[in-house]
Each structure stands twice: as C-alpha cells, then as structure tokens.
PDB file of C-alpha atoms and ligand atoms in Angstrom:
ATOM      1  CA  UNK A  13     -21.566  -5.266  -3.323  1.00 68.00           C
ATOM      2  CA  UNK A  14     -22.023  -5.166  -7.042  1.00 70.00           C
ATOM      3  CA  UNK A  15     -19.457  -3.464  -9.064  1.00 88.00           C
ATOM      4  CA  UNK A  16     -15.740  -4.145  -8.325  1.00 96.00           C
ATOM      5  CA  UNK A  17     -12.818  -2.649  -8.539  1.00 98.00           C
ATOM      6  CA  UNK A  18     -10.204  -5.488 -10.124  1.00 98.00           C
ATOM      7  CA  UNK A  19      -7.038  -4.860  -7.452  1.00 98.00           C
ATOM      8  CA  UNK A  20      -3.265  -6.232  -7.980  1.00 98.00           C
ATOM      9  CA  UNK A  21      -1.600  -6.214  -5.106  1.00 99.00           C
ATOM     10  CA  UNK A  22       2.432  -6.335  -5.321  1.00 98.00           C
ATOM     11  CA  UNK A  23       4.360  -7.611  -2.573  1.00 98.00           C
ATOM     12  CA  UNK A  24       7.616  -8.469  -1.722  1.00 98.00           C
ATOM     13  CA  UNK A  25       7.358  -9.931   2.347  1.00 98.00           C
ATOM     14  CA  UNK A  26       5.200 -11.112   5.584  1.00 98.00           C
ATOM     15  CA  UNK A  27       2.167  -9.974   3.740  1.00 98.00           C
ATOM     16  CA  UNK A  28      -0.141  -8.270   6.966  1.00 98.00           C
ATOM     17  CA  UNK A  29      -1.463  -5.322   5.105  1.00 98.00           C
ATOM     18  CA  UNK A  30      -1.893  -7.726   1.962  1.00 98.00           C
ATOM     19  CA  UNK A  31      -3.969  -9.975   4.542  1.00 98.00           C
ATOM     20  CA  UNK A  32      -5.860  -6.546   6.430  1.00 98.00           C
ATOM     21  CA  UNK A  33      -7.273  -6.023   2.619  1.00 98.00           C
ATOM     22  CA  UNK A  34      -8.198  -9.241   2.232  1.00 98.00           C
ATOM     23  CA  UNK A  35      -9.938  -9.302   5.685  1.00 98.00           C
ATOM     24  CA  UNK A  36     -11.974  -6.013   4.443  1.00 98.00           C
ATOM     25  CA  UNK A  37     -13.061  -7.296   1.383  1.00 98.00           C
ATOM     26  CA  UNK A  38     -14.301 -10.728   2.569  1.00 98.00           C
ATOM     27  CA  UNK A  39     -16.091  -8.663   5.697  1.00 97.00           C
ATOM     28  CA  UNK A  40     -17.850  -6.813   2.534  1.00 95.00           C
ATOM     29  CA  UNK A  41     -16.497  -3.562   3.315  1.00 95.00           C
ATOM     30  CA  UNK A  42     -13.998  -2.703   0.981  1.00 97.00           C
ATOM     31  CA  UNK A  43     -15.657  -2.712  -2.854  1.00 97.00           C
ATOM     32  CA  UNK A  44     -13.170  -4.236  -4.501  1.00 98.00           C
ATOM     33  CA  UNK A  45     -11.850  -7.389  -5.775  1.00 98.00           C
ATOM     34  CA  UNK A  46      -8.231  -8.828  -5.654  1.00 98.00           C
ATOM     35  CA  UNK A  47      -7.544 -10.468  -8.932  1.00 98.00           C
ATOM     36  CA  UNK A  48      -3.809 -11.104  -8.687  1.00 99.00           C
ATOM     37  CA  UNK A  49      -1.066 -11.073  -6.343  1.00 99.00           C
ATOM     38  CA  UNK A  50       2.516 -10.577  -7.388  1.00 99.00           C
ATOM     39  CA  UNK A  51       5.667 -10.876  -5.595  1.00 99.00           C
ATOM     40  CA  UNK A  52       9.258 -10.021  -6.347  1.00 98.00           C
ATOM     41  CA  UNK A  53      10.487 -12.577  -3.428  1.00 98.00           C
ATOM     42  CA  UNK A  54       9.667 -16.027  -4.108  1.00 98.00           C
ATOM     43  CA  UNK A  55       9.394 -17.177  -0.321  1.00 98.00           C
ATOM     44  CA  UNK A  56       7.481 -13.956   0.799  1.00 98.00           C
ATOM     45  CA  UNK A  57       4.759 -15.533   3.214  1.00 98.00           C
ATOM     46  CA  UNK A  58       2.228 -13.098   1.493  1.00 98.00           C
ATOM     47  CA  UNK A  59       1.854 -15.521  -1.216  1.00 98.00           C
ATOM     48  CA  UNK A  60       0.308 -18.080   1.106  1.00 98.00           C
ATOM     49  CA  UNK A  61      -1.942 -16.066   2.524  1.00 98.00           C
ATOM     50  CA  UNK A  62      -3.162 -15.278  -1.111  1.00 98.00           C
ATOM     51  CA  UNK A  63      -3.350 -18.521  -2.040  1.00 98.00           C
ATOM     52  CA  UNK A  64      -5.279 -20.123   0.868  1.00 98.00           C
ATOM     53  CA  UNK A  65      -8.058 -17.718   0.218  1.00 98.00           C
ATOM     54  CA  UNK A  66      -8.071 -18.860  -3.500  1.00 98.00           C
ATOM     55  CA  UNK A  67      -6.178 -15.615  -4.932  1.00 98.00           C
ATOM     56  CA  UNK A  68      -4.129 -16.108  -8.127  1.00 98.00           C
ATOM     57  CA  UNK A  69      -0.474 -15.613  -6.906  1.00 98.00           C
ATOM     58  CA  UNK A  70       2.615 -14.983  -9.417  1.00 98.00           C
ATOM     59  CA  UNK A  71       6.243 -14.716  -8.847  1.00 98.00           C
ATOM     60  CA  UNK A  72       8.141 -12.026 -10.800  1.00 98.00           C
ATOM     61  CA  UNK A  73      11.631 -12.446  -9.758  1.00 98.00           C
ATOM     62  CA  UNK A  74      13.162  -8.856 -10.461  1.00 98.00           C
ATOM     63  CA  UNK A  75      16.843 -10.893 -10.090  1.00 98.00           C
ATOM     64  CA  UNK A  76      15.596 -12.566 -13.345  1.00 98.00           C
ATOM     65  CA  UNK A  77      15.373  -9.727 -15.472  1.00 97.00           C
ATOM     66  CA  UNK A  78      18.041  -7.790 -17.674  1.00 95.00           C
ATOM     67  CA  UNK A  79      17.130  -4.667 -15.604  1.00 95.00           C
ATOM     68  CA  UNK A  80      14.358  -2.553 -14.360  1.00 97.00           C
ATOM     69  CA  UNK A  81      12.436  -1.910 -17.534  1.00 97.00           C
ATOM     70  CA  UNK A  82      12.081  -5.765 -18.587  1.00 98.00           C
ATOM     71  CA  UNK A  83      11.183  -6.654 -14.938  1.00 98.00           C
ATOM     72  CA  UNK A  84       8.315  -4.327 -15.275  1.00 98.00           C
ATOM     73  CA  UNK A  85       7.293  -5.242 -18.427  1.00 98.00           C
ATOM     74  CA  UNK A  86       6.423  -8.364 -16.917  1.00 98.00           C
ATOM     75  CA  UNK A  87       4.935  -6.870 -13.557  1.00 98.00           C
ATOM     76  CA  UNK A  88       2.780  -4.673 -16.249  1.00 98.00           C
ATOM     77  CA  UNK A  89       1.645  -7.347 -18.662  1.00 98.00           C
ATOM     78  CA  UNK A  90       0.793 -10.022 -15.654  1.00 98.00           C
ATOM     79  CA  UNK A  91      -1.097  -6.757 -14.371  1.00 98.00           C
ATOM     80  CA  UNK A  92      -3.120  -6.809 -17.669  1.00 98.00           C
ATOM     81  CA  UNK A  93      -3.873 -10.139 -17.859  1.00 98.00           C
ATOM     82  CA  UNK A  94      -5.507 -10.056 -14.906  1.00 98.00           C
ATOM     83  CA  UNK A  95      -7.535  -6.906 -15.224  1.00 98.00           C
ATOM     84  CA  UNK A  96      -5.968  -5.277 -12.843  1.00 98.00           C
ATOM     85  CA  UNK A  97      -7.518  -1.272 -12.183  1.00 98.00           C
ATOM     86  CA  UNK A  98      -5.564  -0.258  -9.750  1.00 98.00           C
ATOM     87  CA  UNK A  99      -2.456  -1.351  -8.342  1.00 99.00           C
ATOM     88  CA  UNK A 100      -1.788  -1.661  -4.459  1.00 99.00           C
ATOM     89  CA  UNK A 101       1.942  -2.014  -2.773  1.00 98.00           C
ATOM     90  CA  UNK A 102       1.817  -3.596  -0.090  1.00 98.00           C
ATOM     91  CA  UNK A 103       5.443  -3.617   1.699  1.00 98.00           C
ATOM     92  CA  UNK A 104       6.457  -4.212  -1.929  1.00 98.00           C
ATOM     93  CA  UNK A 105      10.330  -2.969  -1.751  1.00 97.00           C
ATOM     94  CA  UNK A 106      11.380  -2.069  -5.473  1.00 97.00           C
ATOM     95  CA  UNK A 107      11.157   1.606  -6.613  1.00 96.00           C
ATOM     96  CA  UNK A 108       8.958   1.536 -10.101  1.00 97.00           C
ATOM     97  CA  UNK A 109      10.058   3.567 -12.482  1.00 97.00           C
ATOM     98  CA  UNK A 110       7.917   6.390 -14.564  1.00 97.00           C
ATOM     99  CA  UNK A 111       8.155   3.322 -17.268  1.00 98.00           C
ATOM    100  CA  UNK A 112       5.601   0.725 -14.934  1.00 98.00           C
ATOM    101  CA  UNK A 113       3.760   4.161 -13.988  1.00 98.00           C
ATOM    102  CA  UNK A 114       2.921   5.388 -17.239  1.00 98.00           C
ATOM    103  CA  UNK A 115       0.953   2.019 -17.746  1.00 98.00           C
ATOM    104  CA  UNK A 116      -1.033   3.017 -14.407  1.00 98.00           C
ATOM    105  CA  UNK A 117      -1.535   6.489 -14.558  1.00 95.00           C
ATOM    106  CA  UNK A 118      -2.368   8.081 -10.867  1.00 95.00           C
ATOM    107  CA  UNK A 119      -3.556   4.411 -10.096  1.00 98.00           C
ATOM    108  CA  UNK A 120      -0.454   3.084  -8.285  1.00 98.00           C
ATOM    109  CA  UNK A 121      -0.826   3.234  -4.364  1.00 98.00           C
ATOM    110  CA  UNK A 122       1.361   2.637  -1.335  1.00 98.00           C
ATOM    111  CA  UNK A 123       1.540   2.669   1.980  1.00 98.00           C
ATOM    112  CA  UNK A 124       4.725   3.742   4.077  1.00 98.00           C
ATOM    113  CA  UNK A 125       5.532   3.361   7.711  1.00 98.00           C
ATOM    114  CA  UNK A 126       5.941   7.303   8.291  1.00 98.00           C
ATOM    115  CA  UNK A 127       4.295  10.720   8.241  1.00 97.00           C
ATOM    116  CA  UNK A 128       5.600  11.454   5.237  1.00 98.00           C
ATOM    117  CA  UNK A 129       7.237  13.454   4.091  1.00 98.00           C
ATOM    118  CA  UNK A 130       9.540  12.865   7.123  1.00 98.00           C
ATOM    119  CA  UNK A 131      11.515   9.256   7.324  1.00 98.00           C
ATOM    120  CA  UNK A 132      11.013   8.171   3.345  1.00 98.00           C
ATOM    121  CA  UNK A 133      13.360   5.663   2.707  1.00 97.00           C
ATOM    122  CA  UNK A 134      13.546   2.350   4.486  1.00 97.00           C
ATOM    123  CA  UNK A 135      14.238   0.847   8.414  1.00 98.00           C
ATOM    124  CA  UNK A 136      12.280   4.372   8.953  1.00 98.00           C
ATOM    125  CA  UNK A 137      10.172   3.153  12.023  1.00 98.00           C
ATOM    126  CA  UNK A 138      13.756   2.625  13.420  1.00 98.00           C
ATOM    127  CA  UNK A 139      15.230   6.018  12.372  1.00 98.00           C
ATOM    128  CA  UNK A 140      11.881   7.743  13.819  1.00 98.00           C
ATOM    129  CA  UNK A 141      12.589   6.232  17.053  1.00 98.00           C
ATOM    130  CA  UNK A 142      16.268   7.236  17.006  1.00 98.00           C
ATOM    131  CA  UNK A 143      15.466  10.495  16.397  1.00 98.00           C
ATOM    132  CA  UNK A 144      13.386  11.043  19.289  1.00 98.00           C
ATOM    133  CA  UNK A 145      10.056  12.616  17.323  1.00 98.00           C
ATOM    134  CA  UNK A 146       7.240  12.183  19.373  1.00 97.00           C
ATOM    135  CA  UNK A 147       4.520  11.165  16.791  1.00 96.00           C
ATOM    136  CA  UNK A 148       5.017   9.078  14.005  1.00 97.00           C
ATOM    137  CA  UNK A 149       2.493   7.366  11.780  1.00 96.00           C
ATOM    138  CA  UNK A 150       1.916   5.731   8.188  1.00 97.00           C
ATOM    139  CA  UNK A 151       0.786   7.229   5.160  1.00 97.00           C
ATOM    140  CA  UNK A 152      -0.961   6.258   2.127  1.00 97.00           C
ATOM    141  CA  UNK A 153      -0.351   8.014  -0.773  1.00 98.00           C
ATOM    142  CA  UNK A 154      -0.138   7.664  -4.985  1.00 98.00           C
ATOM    143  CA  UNK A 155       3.252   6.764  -6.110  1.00 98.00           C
ATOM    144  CA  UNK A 156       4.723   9.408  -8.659  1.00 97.00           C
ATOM    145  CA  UNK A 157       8.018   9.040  -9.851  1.00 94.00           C
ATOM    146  CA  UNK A 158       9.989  10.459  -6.819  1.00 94.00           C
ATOM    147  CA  UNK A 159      10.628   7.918  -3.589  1.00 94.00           C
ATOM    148  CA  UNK A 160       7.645   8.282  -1.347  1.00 96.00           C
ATOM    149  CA  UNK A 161       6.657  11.437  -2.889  1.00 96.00           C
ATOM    150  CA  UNK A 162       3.058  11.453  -4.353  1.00 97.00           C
ATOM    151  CA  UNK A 163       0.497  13.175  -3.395  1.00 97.00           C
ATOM    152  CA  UNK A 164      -1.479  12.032  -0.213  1.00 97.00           C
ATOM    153  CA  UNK A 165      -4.227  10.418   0.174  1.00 96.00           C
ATOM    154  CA  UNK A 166      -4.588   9.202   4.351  1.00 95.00           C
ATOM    155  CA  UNK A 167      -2.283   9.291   7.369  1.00 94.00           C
ATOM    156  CA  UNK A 168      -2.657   7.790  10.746  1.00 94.00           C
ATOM    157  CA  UNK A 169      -0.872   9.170  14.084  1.00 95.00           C
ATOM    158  CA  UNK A 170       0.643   7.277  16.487  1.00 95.00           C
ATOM    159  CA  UNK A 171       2.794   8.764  19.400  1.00 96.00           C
ATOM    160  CA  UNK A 172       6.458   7.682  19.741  1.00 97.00           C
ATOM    161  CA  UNK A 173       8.108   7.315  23.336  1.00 97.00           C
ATOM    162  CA  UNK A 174      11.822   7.662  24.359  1.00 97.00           C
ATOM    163  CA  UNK A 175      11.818   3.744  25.487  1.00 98.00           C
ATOM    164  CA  UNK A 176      10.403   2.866  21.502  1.00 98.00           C
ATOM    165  CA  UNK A 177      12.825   0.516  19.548  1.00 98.00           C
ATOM    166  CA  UNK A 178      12.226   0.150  15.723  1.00 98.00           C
ATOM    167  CA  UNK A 179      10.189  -3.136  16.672  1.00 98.00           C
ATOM    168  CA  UNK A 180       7.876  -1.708  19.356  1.00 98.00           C
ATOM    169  CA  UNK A 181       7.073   1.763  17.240  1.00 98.00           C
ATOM    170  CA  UNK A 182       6.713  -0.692  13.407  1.00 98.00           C
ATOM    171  CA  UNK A 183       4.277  -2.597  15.532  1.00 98.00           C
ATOM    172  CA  UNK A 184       2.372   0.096  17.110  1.00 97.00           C
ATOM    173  CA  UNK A 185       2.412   1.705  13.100  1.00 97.00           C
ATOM    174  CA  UNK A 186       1.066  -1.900  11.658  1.00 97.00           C
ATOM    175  CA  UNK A 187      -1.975  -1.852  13.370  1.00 96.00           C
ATOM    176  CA  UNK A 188      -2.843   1.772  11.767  1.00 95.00           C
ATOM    177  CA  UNK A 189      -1.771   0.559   8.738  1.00 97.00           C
ATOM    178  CA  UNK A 190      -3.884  -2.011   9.000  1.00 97.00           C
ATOM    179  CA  UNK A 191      -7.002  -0.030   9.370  1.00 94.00           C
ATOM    180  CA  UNK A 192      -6.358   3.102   6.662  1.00 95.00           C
ATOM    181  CA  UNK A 193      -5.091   0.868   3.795  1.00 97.00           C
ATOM    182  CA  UNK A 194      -8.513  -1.149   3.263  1.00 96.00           C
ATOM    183  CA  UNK A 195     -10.706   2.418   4.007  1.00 94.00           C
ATOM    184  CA  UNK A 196      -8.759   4.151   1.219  1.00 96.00           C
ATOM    185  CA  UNK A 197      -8.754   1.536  -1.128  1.00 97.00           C
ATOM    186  CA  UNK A 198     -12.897   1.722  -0.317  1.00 96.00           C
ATOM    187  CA  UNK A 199     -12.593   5.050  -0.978  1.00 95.00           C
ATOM    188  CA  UNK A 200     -10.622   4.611  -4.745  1.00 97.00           C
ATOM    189  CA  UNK A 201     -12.982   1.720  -5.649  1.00 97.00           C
ATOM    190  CA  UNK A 202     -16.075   3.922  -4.968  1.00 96.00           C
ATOM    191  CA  UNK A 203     -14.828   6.483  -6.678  1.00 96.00           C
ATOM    192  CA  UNK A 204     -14.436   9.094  -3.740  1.00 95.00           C
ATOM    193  CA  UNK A 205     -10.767  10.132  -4.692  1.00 96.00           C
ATOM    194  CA  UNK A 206     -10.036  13.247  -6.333  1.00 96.00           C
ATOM    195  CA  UNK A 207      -6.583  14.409  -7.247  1.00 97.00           C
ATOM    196  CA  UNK A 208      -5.786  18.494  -7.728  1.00 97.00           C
ATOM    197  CA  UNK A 209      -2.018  18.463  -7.635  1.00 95.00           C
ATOM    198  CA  UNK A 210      -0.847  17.451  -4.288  1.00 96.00           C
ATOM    199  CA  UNK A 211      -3.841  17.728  -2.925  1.00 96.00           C
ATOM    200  CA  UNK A 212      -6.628  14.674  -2.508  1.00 95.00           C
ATOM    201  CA  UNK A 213     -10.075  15.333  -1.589  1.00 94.00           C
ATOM    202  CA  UNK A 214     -11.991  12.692  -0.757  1.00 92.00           C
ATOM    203  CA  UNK A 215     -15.762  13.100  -0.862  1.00 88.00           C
ATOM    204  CA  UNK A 216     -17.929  12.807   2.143  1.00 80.00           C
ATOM    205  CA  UNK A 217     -15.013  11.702   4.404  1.00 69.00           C
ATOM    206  CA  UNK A 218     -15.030  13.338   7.910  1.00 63.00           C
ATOM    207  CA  UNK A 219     -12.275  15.925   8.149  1.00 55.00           C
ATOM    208  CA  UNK A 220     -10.691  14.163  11.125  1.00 55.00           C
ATOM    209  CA  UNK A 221     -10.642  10.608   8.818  1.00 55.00           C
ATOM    210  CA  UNK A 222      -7.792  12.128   6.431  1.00 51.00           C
ATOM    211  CA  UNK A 223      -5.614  12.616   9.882  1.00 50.00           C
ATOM    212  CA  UNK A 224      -5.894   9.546  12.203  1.00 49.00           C
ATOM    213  CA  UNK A 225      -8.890   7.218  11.686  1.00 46.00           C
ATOM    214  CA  UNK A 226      -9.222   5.225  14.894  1.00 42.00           C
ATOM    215  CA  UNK A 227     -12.206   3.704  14.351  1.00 40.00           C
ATOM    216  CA  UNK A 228     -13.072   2.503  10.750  1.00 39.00           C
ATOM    217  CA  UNK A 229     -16.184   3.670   8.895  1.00 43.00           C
ATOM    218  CA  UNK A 230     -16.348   2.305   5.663  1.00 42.00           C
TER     219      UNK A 230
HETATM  220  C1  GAR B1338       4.709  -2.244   6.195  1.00 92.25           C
HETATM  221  O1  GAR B1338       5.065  -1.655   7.429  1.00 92.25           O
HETATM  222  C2  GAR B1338       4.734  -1.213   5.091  1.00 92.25           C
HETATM  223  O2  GAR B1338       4.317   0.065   5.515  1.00 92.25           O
HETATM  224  C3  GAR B1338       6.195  -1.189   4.740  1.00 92.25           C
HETATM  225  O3  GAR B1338       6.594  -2.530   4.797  1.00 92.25           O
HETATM  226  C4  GAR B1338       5.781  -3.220   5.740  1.00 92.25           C
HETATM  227  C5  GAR B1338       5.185  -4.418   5.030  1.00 92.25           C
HETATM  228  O4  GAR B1338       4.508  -5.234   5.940  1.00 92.25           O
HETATM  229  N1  GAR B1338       6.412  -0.634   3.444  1.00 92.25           N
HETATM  230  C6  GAR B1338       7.487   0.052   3.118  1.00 92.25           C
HETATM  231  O5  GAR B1338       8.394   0.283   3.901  1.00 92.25           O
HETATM  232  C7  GAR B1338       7.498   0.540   1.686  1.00 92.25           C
HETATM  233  N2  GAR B1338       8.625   1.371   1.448  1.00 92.25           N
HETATM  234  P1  GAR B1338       3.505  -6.339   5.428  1.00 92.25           P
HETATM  235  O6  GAR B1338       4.251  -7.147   4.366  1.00 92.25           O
HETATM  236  O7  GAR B1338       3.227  -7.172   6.655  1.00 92.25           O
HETATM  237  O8  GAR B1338       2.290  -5.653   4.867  1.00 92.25           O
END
C-alpha cells in the first residue's frame, strides 16, 4: 500500500488487540502504519510484542506525573514526535480527559468489551454474564469526553449463555475484537469514516459489516 496512516497505539496490558493490528498491517490489509507504542504500565506484555516486530515502544508512567493534565502532556507530545494521526486504545485503562482530546480532535479510538451503551465501565464481560443478557459483544467507537460514550463506529455480536463466566464470555468477545478493530482502523486510514453527530457512516461498507462482521473484508 502506498500512503499511510501514522497510528499510536496506547496500551496499558496483555497487548492481543495491539498484536491483531499488527497482524493486519503486516498481512497488508490494514493501510496504516504503527509509529509508536505507549504504555502507562511498565511490565504490560504489549510492549514486547511491539518491540519484537521493530515498533518504537515508550513508557509513560501516569504514577509519575503531578496529575492527569501533565501525564498527558507527555502522552500528547511523545504522540507528536512520532507523527502520530490517529490514536488507537487498545485495552489502555486511563480515562483521557477533554485536555489529551482537544490535541486529537475526533481521532481518538477505542475498543470496549460490550454493546455499548450497556456494561461501560470495567470487569463488564463479567457483569454481562451476571446479568444474564443473552448477547453481548464489543464495540468500537471515538472517545469523546464522557466514559465509553462517543459516537460508534462498529460492533460485533456474540451470544451469552447461562453457564458463561467473565473468562469464557471476555474470550468468546476477544476473538471479535480481534477481527473489527484492524477493519475499522482500514476503514479511518482510507478515509471511509464520516462523523454526523452520533452517527458514523462508513462508505461502501455492507450494512450487515457495522453489526457483526464474521468474516473480514478489508
Ligand atoms: C480488551 O478486551 C479490550 O476490549 C478491553 O481490555 C482488553 C484488552 O486486551 N478494554 C477495555 O476494557 C477498555 N475500557 P488486550 O490488551 O489483549 O488487547
């Protein structure tokens, strides 16, 4: 592919959906590059996957910061330095503040382990399970400045059964995440993604692609 779109990827953990872009973009299907990735958590496993496929990794402890504003200063200018054009949070577990989104206007993305806008919040696989719904999902969606609130962009379906623990159901959720996260970062980096409000149209995707894209077309 010949143009680019310069991705930072923030992260704070294991790093799978971090590794599923990687995957996509080495496979040539996702038109992107990742310049940087960034961590909050010093031992997140995330950073060695980064680094053994010769991605630029940083630490930016938040715990070393006078509070949230400084900590994103940082997460902003190591951002910039490294031409990033979109940012991508992948199981990244701070809240960012209308200060880091200002910097990154409508180009701040996330995924969530839920059909939002049930279960935001975190251990939600767990809490979907407990409540006995009978589908559950992820969703990717812009970050604005409420808590898994912006407007949304994919979501994938899975079913939920009475027998699900938190484990069985965030496993059974992973494997979708894996597969929407790299399409809709395609879809950014080519430019298909427009925003009217809440809503996001994305041009030329199949109608049944924005609810539960089995099989990946790129
Ligand atoms: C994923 O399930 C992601 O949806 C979730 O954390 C996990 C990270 O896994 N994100 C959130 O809960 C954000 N609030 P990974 O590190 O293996 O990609």
């Amino acid at each position: 592919m010949n143009k680019r779109l310069n991705i930072g990827i923030l992260i704070s953990g294991r790093g799978s959906n971090l590794q599923a872009i990687i995957d996509g973009i080495e496979r040539d299907v996702i038109a992107a590059r990742v310049t940087v990735v960034i961590s909050n958590e010093p031992d997140a496993y995330g950073l060695t996957r980064a680094r053994t496929h010769g991605i630029p990794t940083r630490v930016v402890d938040h715990r070393s910061y006078r509070g949230r504003e400084a900590f994103e200063d940082q997460l902003i200018k190591t951002l910039k330095e490294f031409q990033a054009e979109l940012v991508v949070l992948a199981g990244f577990m701070r809240v960012l503040t209308p200060h880091f989104l200002q910097a990154f206007p409508l180009r701040v993305v996330n995924i969530h382990p839920a059909l939002l806008p049930a279960f935001p919040g975190l251990d939600v696989q767990r809490k979907a399970a407990d409540y006995g719904v009978r589908f559950s999902g992820c969703t990717v969606h812009f970050v604005d400045e409420g808590v898994d609130a912006g407007p949304i962009i994919a979501q994938a379906v899975v079913p939920v059964y009475p027998t699900d623990t938190g484990e069985t159901l965030a496993e059974r959720i992973l494997k979708m995440e894996h597969q929407v996260y790299p399409r809709v970062i395609h879809w950014i980096a080519t430019g298909k993604v427009r925003v009217e409000g809440r809503r996001v149209f994305v041009d030329g995707a199949k109608m049944d692609e924005h609810l539960s894209p089995i099989e990946p077309s790129f």
